[in-house]
Short mmCIF file of C-alpha atoms and ligand atoms in Angstrom, two decimals:
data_model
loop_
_atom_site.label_atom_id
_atom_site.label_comp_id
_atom_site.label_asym_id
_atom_site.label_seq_id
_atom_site.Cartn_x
_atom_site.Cartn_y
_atom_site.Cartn_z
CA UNK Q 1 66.18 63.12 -17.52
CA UNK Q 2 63.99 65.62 -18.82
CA UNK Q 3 60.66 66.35 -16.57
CA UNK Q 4 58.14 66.40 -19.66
CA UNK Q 5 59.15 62.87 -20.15
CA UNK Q 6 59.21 61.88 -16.79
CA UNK Q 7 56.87 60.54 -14.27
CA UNK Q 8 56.27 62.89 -11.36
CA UNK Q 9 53.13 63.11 -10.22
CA UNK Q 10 53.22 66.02 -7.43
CA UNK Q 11 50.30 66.94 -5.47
CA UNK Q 12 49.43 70.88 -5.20
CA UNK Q 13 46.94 70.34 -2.02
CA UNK Q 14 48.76 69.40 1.67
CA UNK Q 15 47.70 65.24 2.22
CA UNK Q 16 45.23 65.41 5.22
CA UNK Q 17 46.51 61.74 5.77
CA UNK Q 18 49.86 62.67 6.28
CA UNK Q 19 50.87 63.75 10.22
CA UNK Q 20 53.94 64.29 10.10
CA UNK Q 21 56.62 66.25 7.72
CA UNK Q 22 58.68 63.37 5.84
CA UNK Q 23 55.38 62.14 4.90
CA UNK Q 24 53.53 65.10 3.32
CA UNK Q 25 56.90 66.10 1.25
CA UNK Q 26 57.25 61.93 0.22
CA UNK Q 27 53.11 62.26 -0.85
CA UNK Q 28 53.63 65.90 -2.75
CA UNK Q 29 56.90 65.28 -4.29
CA UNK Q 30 55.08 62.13 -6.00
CA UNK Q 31 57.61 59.86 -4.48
CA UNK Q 32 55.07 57.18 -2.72
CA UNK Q 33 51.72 56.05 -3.29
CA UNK Q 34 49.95 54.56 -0.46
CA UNK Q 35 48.81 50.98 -1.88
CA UNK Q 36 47.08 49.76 1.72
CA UNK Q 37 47.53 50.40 5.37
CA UNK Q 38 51.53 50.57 5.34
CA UNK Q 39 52.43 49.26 2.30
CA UNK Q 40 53.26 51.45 -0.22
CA UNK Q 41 54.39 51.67 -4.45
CA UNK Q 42 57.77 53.42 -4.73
CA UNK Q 43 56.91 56.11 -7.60
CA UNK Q 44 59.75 56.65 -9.50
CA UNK Q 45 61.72 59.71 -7.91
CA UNK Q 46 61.11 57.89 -4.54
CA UNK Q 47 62.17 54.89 -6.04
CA UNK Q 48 65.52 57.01 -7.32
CA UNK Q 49 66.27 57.50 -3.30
CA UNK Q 50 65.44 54.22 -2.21
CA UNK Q 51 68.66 52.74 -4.58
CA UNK Q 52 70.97 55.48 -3.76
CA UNK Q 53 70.50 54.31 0.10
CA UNK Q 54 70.54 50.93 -0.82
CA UNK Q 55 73.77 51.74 -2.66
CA UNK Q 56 75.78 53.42 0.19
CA UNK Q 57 74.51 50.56 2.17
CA UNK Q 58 75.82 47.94 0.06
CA UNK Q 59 79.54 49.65 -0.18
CA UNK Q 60 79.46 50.35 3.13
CA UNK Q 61 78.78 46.81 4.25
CA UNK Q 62 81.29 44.99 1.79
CA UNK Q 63 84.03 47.76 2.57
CA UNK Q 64 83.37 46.38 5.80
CA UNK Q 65 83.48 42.56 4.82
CA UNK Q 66 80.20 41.74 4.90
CA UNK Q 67 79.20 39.11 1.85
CA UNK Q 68 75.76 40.28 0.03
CA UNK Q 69 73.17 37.33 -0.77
CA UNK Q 70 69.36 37.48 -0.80
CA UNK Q 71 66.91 35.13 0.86
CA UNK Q 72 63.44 34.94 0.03
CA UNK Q 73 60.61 36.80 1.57
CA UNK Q 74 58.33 33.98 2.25
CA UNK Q 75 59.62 31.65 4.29
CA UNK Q 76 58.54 28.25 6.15
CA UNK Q 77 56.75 28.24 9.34
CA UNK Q 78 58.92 24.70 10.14
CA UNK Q 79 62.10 26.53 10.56
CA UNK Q 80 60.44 28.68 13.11
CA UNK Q 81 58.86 26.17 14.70
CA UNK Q 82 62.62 24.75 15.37
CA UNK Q 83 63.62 28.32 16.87
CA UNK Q 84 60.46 28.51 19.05
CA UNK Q 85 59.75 31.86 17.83
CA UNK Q 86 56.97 31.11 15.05
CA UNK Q 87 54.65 30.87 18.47
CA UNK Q 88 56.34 33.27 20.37
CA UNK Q 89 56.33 36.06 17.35
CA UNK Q 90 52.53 37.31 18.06
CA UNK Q 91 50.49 38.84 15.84
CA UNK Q 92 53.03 40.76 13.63
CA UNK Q 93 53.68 37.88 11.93
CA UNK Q 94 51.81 37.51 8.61
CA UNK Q 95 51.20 33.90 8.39
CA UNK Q 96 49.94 32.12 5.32
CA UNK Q 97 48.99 28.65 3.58
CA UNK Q 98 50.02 27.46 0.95
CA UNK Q 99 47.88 25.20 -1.56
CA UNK Q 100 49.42 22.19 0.08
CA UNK Q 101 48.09 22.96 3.71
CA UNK Q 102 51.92 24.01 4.66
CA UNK Q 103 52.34 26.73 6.57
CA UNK Q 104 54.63 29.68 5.86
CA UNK Q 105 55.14 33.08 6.70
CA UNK Q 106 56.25 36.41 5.07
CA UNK Q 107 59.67 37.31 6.93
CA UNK Q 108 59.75 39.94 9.60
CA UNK Q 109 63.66 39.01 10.48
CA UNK Q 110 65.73 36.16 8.98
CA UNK Q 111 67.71 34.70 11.79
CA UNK Q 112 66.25 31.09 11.19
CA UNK Q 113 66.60 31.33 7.10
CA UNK Q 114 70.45 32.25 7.60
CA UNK Q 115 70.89 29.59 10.43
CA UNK Q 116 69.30 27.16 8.68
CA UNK Q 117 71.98 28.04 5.20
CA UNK Q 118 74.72 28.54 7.78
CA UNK Q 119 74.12 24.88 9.06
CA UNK Q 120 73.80 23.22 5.89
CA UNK Q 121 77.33 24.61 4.53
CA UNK Q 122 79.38 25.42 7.06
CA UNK Q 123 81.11 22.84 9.81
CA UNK Q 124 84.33 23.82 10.31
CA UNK Q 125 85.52 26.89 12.47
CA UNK Q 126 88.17 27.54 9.53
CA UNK Q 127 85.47 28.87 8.05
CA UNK Q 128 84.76 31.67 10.32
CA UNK Q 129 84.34 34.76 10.22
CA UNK Q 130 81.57 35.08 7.80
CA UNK Q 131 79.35 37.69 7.87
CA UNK Q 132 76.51 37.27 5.14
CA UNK Q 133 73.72 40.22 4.85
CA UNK Q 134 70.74 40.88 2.55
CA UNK Q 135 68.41 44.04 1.85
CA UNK Q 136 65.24 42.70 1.31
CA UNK Q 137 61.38 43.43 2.35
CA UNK Q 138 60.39 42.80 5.49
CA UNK Q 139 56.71 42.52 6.81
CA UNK Q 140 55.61 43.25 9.94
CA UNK Q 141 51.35 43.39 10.58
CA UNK Q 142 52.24 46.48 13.06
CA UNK Q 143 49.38 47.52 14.91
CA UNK Q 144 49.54 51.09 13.84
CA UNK Q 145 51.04 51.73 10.53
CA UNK Q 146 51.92 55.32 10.21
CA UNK Q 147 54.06 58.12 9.19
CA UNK Q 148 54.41 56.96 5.90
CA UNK Q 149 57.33 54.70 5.23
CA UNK Q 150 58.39 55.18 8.75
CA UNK Q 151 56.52 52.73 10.31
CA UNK Q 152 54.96 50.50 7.63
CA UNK Q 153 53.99 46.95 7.21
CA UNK Q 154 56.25 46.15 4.39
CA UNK Q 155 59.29 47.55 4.35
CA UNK Q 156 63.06 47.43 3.34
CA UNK Q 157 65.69 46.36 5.57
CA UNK Q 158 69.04 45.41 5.49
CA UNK Q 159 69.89 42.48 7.83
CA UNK Q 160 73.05 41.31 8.32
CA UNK Q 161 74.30 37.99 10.25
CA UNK Q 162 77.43 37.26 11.67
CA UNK Q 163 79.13 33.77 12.86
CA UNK Q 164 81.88 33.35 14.81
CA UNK Q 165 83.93 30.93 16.44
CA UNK Q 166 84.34 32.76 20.35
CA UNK Q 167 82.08 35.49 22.14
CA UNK Q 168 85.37 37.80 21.41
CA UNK Q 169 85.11 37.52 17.78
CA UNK Q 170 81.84 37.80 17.92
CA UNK Q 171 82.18 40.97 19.67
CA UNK Q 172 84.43 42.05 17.45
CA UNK Q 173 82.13 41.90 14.56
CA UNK Q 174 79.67 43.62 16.89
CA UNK Q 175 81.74 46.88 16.83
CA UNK Q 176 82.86 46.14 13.08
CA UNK Q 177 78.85 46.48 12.51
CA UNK Q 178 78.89 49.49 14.66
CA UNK Q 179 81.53 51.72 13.06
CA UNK Q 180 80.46 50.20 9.60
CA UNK Q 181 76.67 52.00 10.49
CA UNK Q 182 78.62 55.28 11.61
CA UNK Q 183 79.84 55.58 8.07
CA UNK Q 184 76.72 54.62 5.98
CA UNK Q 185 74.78 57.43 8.05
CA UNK Q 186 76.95 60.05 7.66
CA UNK Q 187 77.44 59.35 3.99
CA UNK Q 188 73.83 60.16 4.07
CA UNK Q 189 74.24 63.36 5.55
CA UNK Q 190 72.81 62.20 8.90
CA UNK Q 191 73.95 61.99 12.21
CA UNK Q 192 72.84 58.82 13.94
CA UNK Q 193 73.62 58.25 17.23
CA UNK Q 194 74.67 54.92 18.66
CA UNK Q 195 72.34 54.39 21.70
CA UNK Q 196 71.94 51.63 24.47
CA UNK Q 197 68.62 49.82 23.61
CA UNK Q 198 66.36 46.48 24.49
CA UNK Q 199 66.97 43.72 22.97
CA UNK Q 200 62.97 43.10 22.79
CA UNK Q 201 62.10 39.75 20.67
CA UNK Q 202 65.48 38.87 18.88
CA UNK Q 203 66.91 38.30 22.40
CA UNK Q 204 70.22 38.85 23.80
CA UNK Q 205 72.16 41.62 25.43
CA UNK Q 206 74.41 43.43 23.71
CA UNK Q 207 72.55 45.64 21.37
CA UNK Q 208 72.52 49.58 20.17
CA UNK Q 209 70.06 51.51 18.51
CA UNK Q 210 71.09 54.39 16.34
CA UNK Q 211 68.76 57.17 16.52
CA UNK Q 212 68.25 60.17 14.63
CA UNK Q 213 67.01 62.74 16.53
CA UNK Q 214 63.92 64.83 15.45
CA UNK Q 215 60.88 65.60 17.32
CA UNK Q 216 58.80 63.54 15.38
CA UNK Q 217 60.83 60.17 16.41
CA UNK Q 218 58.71 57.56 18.74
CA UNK Q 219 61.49 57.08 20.63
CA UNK Q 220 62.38 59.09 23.80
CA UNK Q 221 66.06 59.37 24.10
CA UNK Q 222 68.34 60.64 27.10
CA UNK Q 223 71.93 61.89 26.30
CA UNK Q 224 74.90 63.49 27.31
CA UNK Q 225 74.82 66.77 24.69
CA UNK Q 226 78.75 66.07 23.99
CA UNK Q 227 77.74 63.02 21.81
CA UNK Q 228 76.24 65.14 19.28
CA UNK Q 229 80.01 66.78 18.31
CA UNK Q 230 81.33 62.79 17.55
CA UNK Q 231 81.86 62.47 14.01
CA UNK Q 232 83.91 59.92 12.06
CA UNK Q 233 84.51 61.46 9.14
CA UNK Q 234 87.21 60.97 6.81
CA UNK Q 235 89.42 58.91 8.70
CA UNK Q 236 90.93 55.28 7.33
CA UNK Q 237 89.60 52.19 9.66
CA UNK Q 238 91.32 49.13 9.12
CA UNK Q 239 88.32 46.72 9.71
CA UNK Q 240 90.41 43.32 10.62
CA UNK Q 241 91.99 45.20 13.16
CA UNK Q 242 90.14 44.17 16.74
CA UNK Q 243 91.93 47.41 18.76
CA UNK Q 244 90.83 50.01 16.09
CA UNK Q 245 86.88 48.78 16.12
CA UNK Q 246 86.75 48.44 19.59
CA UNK Q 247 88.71 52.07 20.13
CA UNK Q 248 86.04 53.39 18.24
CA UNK Q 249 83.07 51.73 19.74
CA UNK Q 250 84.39 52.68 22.92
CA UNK Q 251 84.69 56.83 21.78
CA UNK Q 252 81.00 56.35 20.18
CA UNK Q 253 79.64 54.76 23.17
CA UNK Q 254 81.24 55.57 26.44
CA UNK Q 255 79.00 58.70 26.85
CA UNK Q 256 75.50 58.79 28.09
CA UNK Q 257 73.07 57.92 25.50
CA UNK Q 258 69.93 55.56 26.12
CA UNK Q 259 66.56 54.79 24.70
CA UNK Q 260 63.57 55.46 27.24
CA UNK Q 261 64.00 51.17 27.60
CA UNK Q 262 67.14 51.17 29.33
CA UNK Q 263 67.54 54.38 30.97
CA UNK Q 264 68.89 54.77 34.52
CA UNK Q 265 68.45 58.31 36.02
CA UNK Q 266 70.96 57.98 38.41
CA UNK Q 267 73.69 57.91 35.47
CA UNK Q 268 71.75 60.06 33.50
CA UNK Q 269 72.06 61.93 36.83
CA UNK Q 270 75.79 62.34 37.01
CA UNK Q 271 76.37 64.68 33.45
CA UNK Q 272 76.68 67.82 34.23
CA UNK Q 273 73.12 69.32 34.01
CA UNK Q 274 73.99 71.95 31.41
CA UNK Q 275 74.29 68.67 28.88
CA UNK Q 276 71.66 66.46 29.98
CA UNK Q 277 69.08 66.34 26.78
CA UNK Q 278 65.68 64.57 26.76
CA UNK Q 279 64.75 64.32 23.54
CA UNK Q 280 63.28 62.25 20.80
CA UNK Q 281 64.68 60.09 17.79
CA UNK Q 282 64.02 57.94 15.32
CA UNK Q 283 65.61 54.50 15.05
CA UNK Q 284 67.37 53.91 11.50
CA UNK Q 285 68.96 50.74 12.68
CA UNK Q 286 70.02 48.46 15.35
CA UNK Q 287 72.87 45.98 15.92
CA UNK Q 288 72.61 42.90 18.40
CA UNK Q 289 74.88 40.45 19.70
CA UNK Q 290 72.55 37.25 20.93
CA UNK Q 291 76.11 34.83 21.49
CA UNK Q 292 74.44 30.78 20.95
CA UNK Q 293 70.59 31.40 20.97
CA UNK Q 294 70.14 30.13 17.67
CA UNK Q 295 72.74 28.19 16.87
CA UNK Q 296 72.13 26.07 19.57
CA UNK Q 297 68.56 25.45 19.17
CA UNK Q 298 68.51 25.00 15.80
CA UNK Q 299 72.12 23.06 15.53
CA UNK Q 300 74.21 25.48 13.96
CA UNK Q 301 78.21 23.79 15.10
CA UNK Q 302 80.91 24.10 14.07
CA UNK Q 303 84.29 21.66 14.63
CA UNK Q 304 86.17 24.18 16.75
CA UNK Q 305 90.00 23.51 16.61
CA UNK Q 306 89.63 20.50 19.77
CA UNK Q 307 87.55 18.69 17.17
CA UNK Q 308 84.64 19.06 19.00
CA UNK Q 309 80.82 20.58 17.50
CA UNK Q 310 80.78 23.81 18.79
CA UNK Q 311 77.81 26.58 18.82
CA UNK Q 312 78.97 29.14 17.02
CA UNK Q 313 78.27 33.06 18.17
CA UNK Q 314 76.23 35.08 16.24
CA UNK Q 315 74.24 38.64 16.05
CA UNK Q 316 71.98 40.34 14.09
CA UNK Q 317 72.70 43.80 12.45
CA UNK Q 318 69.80 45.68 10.96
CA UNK Q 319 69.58 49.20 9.18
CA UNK Q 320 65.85 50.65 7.94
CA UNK Q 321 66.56 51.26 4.69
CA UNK Q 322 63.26 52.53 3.63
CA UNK Q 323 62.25 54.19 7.26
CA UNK Q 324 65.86 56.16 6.03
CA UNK Q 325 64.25 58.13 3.58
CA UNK Q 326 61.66 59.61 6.29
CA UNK Q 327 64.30 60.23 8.99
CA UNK Q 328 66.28 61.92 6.21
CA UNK Q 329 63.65 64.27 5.44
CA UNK Q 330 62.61 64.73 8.87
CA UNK Q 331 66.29 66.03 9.51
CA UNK Q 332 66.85 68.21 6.32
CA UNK Q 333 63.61 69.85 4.88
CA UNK Q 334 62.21 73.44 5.17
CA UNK Q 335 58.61 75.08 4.66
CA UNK Q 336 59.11 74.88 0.96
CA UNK Q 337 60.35 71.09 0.55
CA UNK Q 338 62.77 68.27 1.03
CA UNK Q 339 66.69 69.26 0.98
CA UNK Q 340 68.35 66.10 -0.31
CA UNK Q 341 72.12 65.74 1.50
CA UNK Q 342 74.39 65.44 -1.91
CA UNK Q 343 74.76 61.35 -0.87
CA UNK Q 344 71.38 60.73 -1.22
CA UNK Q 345 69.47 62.81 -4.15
CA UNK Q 346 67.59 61.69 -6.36
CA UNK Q 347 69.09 63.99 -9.21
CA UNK Q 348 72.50 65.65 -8.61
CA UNK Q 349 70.94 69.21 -10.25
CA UNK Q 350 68.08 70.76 -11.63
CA UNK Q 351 68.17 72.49 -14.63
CA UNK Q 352 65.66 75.48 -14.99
CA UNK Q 353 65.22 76.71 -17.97
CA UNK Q 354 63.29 80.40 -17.86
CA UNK Q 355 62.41 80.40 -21.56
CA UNK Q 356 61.25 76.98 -23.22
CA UNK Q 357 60.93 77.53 -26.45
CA UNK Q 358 63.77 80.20 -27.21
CA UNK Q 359 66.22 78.82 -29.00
CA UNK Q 360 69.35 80.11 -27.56
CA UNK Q 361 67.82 79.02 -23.76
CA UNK Q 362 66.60 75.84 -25.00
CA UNK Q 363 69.86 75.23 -26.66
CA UNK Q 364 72.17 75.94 -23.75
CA UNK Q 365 70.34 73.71 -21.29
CA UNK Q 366 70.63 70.59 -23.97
CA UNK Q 367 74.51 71.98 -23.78
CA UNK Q 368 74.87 71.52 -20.07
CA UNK Q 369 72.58 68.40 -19.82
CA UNK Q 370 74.99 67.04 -21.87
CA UNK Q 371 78.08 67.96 -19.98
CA UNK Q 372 77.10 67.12 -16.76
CA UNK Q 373 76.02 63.48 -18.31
CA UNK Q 374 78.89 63.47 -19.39
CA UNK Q 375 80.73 64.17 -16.31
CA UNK Q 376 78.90 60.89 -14.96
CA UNK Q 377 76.37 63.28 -13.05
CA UNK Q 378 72.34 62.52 -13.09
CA UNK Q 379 70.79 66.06 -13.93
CA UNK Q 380 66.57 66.41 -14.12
CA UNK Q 381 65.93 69.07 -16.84
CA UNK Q 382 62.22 71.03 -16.33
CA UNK Q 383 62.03 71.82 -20.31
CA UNK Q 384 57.97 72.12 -19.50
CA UNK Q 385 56.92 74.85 -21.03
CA UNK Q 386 55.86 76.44 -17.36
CA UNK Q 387 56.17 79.48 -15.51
CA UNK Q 388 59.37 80.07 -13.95
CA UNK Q 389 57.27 80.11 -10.49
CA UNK Q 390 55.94 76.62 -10.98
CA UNK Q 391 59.11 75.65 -12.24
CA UNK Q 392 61.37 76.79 -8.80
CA UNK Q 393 58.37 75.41 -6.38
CA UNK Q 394 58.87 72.15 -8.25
CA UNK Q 395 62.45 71.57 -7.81
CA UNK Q 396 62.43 73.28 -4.29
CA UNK Q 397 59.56 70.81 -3.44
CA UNK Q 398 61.48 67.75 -4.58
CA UNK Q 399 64.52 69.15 -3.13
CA UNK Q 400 67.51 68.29 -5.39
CA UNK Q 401 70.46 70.02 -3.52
CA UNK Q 402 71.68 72.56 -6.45
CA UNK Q 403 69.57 73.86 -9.26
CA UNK Q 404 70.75 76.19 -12.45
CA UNK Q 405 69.10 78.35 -14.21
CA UNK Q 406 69.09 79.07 -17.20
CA UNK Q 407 67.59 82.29 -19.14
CA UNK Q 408 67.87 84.85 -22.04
CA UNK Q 409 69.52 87.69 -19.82
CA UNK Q 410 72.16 85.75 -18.28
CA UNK Q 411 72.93 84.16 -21.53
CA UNK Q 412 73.64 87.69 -23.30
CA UNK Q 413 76.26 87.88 -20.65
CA UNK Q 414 77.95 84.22 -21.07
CA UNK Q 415 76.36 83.15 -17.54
CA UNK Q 416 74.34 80.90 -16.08
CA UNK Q 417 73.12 80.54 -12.23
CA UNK Q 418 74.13 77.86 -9.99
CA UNK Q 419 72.07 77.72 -6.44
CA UNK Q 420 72.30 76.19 -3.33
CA UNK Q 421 68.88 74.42 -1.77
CA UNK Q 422 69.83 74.63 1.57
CA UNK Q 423 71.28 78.35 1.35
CA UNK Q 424 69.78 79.69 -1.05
CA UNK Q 425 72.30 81.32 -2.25
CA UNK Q 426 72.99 81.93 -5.71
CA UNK Q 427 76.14 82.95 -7.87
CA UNK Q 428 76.35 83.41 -11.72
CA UNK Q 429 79.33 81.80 -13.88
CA UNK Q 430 79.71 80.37 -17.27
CA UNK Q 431 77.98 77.22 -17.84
CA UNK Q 432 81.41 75.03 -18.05
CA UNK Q 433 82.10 76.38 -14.54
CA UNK Q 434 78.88 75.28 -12.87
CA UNK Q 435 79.66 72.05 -14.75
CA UNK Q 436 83.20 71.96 -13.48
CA UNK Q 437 81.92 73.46 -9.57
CA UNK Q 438 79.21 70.42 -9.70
CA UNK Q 439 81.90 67.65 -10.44
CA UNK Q 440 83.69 68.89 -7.44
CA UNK Q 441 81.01 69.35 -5.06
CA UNK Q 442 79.43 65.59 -5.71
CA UNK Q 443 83.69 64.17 -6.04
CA UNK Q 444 83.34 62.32 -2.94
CA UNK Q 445 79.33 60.87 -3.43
CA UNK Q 446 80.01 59.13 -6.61
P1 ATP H 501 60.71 49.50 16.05
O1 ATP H 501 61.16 49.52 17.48
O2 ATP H 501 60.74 50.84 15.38
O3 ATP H 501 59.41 48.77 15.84
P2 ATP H 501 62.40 47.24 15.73
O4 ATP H 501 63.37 47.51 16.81
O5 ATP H 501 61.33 46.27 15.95
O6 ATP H 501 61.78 48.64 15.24
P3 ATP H 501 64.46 45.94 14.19
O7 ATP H 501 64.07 44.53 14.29
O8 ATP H 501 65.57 46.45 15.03
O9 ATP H 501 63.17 46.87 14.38
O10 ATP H 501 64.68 46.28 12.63
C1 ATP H 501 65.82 46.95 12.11
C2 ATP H 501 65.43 48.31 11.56
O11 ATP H 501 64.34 48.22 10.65
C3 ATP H 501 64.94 49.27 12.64
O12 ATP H 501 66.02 49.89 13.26
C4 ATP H 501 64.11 50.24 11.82
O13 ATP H 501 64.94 51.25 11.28
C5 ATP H 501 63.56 49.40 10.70
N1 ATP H 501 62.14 49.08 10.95
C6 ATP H 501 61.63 48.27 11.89
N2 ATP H 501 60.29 48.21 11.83
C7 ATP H 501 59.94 49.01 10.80
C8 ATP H 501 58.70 49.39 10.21
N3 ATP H 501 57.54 48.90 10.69
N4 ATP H 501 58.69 50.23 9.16
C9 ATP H 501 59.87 50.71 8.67
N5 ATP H 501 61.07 50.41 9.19
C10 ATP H 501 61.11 49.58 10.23
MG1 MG H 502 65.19 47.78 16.64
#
């Protein structure tokens, strides 16, 4: 993409709106535009972010087994009605009429949609597992928008629904859920820690929280410090296998680590004091087990093996895909910008060129747009005929993780420079070698 043909509208002056970090750099970098209370247009670099989430989320859930479909946003106020919930929801709910008098709502959670297309197609239990899941907008008339995309009224979620035939295989795809979330977060470059939570209006009581922590979160968060050195990295997880899920659940989970809802100071009481942390996070997702709740009241049997109808066992998985983009930049920014992790960017590179116009500059930054399209990466040339100051603030602003620059001098000498956002380190080399260094470094994102 070149940035003279592009659409990025940044903003020179700090948003006074704008409280909190994520949300000033999301305003400036041009990637939102506040449409009403909460609900916001997704400019186009935000917009950029927004699929690349949605992307690792997607892999991540159908490496795992989960089946995508989508369900609509509006929804009928009858189904609720059958749940109990479309009274017991409150005021969150948007609620609206259509021309016929009916009444429907605008989906805060889609338990009773995927009950309802559960029942309808499925009655035997040698159909089970099935886990289905959707990303789709959510609305929620929260009482205090704020904080950007963090806490909106619309926003994207993906929800994900599991049925199974027992509590233990429901259980099972609890902790498939779980480990499924570890990897989607740290693909993202974020550590999100699996925490003991309410179960607050979905019901049940098996449920985590994941939490990012940063100072800004609304949560308040008590852990054992030795669950911060827990990564999962690299390693192979066989997701059918009940022993290896529940192995890792148990090594993500066994230490201390509660939201303010559930926390019990004796426990917290019993780390050693040197690791007890109060702090506070942000919650990028949640996982539930809730066992027959719906599928009892709203039918939802299967013929288990004896023959007879049986409730099936289900929970709800959620991950805030478009919160994500705040807690990301909450976690990785500095006083000049965002620093995108490589999973995430927007643009893999940024190509500065120092002298628009000259031919020889001009012509070697066409050169290495090329290659690096070519090498299936997604560079954003600034070929604006700017200062070189504007130019850096720009890309440091929007934060694309490695930027090269291009200029007369270096050229004379063969090289171009290739530097790091978050280091800011820089090292010179011939443009095919920042090409080839770049195809290595983003290897395991694309
Ligand atoms: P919260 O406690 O923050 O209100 P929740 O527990 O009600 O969230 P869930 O029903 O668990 O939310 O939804 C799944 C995920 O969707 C949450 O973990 C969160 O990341 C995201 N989410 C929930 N509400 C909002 C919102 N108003 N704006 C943006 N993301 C949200
Ligand atoms: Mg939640």
């Amino acid at each position: 993409m070149r940035l003279s043909r592009y659409f990025l509208p940044v903003l020179k002056e700090t948003p006074s709106e704008a409280q909190i970090v994520s949300h000033r750099y999301m305003l400036r970098a041009g990637m939102i535009k506040q449409a009403q209370a909460g609900i916001y247009s997704w400019l186009p670099l935000g917009f950029k972010v927004l699929k690349r989430i949605e992307q690792i989320v997607h892999e991540e859930q159908e490496r795992a087994g989960h089946i995508p479909l989508l369900m609509p946003t509006l929804q009928s106020a009858d189904l609720w009605r059958e749940s109990g919930r479309y009274d017991d929801y409150g005021e969150e709910m948007l609620r609206i009429t259509d021309r016929h008098g009916r009444d429907m709502l605008y989906g805060p959670t889609n338990e009773e949609l995927i009950t309802d297309i559960f029942r309808s197609h499925v009655s035997s239990y040698k159909d089970l597992p099935l886990t289905l899941y959707h990303i789709q907008w959510k609305f929620r008339d929260e009482v205090r928008p704020r904080f950007g995309v963090m806490r909106g009224r619309e926003f994207l979620m993906k929800d994900g629904y599991n049925f199974d035939l027992t509590k233990e295989a429901a259980l099972h795809a609890y902790n498939r859920h779980l480990v499924s979330y570890l990897r989607t977060y740290e693909r993202m470059g974020l550590q999100a820690i699996p925490m003991r939570a309410d179960s607050g209006p979905i019901g049940g009581d098996d449920t985590h929280e994941f939490l990012v922590l940063a100072d800004t979160g609304e949560s308040e968060v008590f852990y054992d410090s030795a669950v911060t050195d827990l990564t999962f990295g690299d390693r192979a997880i066989d997701y059918d296998s009940v022993e290896e899920c529940a192995g890792i659940m148990r090594e993500f989970t066994e230490k201390y680590a509660r939201t303010d809802e559930t926390h019990d100071e004796a426990k917290f009481n019993e780390i050693p004091e040197e690791r007890r942390r109060v702090a506070r996070g942000i919650e990028v997702g949640q996982i539930f087990y809730f066992g027959t709740k719906y599928s009892e009241a709203m039918g939802a049997t299967v013929q288990g093996p004896d023959g007879k109808p049986t409730p099936v066992h289900m929970g709800s998985h959620g991950i805030g895909v478009s919160r994500l983009l705040g807690a990301i930049i909450e976690a990785s920014h500095d006083d000049k910008g965002i620093i995108w992790p490589e999973g995430v960017t927007p643009f893999h590179v940024g190509i500065v060129n120092l002298k628009q116009g000259d031919a020889e500059a001009d012509g070697a930054c066409e050169g290495l747009e090329t290659a690096l399209i070519n090498a299936g990466l997604d560079p954003l040339y600034d070929d604006r005929k700017e200062r070189a100051g504007g130019k850096f603030a720009t890309m440091d602003l929007i934060g694309l993780p490695w930027r090269i620059t291009v200029g007369p001098r270096g050229l004379k000498n063969g090289v171009v420079e290739l530097t790091s956002r978050r280091t800011g380190e820089s090292e010179e080399m011939a443009p095919e070698a920042a090409v080839a260094r770049l195809v290595e470094i983003y290897a395991k994102h694309l």
